[in-house]
Amino acid sequence: MHADTRSRCRASGAGLARTVPLCERKPPCRGEAPCDDDAMSRTEVRSKPCAYCGRPFTDRKRWSGRDQWDQVLYCSRGCRSKAAAARRNA
């Protein structure tokens, strides 16, 4: 590592020191072919409406990894607590 890079990082107050000096970084690729939309397309994300507010919400990695998507009813903690309060008051 260059000495000037280390002193620059300390002087700037950055939390993480750079491992590669600015002069050795690879510039962004220009002039390459544009991305192919078919190769870059995302998989279909499951969604369903919230049981309390009706707003649609999508599956999260945490729920699908544990096979909990069928058990999830509410889009947020707020909707879950409001639904519980409504059940208590009913």
Coordinates of C-alpha atoms in Angstrom, one line a residue:
M1 CA 0.0 0.0 0.0
H2 CA 1.2 3.5 -0.8
A3 CA 2.1 5.7 2.1
D4 CA 0.1 8.6 0.7
T5 CA -3.1 6.4 0.6
R6 CA -2.8 5.5 4.3
S7 CA -2.3 9.1 5.3
R8 CA -5.2 10.2 3.1
C9 CA -7.5 7.7 4.7
R10 CA -6.5 8.6 8.3
A11 CA -6.9 12.3 7.5
S12 CA -10.3 11.9 5.9
G13 CA -11.6 10.1 9.0
A14 CA -12.9 7.1 7.1
G15 CA -13.8 4.1 9.2
L16 CA -12.4 1.6 6.7
A17 CA -9.0 2.0 5.1
R18 CA -8.7 1.6 1.4
T19 CA -6.8 -1.5 0.3
V20 CA -6.1 -0.3 -3.2
P21 CA -4.7 3.1 -4.0
L22 CA -6.8 5.4 -6.1
C23 CA -4.4 5.2 -9.0
E24 CA -4.6 1.3 -9.2
R25 CA -8.4 1.0 -9.3
K26 CA -10.0 -0.5 -12.4
P27 CA -12.1 2.0 -14.2
P28 CA -15.8 1.2 -14.9
C29 CA -16.3 -0.8 -18.2
R30 CA -17.5 1.4 -21.0
G31 CA -18.2 0.3 -24.5
E32 CA -19.3 -3.2 -23.6
A33 CA -22.5 -4.5 -25.0
P34 CA -25.6 -3.5 -23.0
C35 CA -27.0 -6.1 -20.6
D36 CA -29.4 -8.7 -21.9
D37 CA -32.8 -8.3 -20.2
D38 CA -33.6 -12.0 -20.4
A39 CA -30.3 -13.0 -18.6
M40 CA -30.8 -10.3 -16.0
S41 CA -34.5 -10.9 -15.3
R42 CA -35.5 -11.7 -11.7
T43 CA -37.6 -14.6 -10.6
E44 CA -41.3 -14.0 -9.9
V45 CA -41.8 -12.9 -6.3
R46 CA -44.9 -14.2 -4.5
S47 CA -47.2 -11.6 -3.0
K48 CA -50.5 -11.5 -1.2
P49 CA -52.7 -8.9 0.5
C50 CA -52.4 -8.0 4.2
A51 CA -55.2 -9.5 6.3
Y52 CA -55.6 -6.2 8.2
C53 CA -55.1 -3.3 5.7
G54 CA -55.4 -5.2 2.4
R55 CA -52.1 -3.7 1.0
P56 CA -50.1 -6.3 -1.1
F57 CA -46.8 -7.4 0.3
T58 CA -44.1 -9.7 -1.1
D59 CA -42.4 -12.8 0.2
R60 CA -39.1 -12.3 2.1
K61 CA -36.1 -14.6 2.1
R62 CA -36.6 -15.2 5.8
W63 CA -40.1 -16.5 5.3
S64 CA -39.5 -18.6 2.3
G65 CA -36.3 -20.2 3.7
R66 CA -38.3 -21.5 6.6
D67 CA -41.5 -22.4 4.6
Q68 CA -43.5 -19.8 6.6
W69 CA -45.1 -17.9 3.7
D70 CA -48.4 -19.6 4.2
Q71 CA -48.5 -18.6 7.9
V72 CA -47.7 -14.9 7.3
L73 CA -50.9 -12.9 7.4
Y74 CA -49.9 -9.3 8.0
C75 CA -47.5 -6.9 6.1
S76 CA -46.0 -5.4 9.2
R77 CA -45.8 -5.5 13.0
G78 CA -48.2 -2.6 13.2
C79 CA -50.9 -4.4 11.2
R80 CA -50.4 -7.5 13.3
S81 CA -50.8 -5.5 16.6
K82 CA -53.8 -3.6 15.3
A83 CA -55.5 -6.8 14.2
A84 CA -54.9 -8.3 17.7
A85 CA -56.3 -5.2 19.4
A86 CA -59.4 -5.4 17.1
R87 CA -59.9 -9.0 18.0
R88 CA -59.6 -8.2 21.8
N89 CA -62.1 -5.3 21.5
A90 CA -64.6 -7.3 19.4

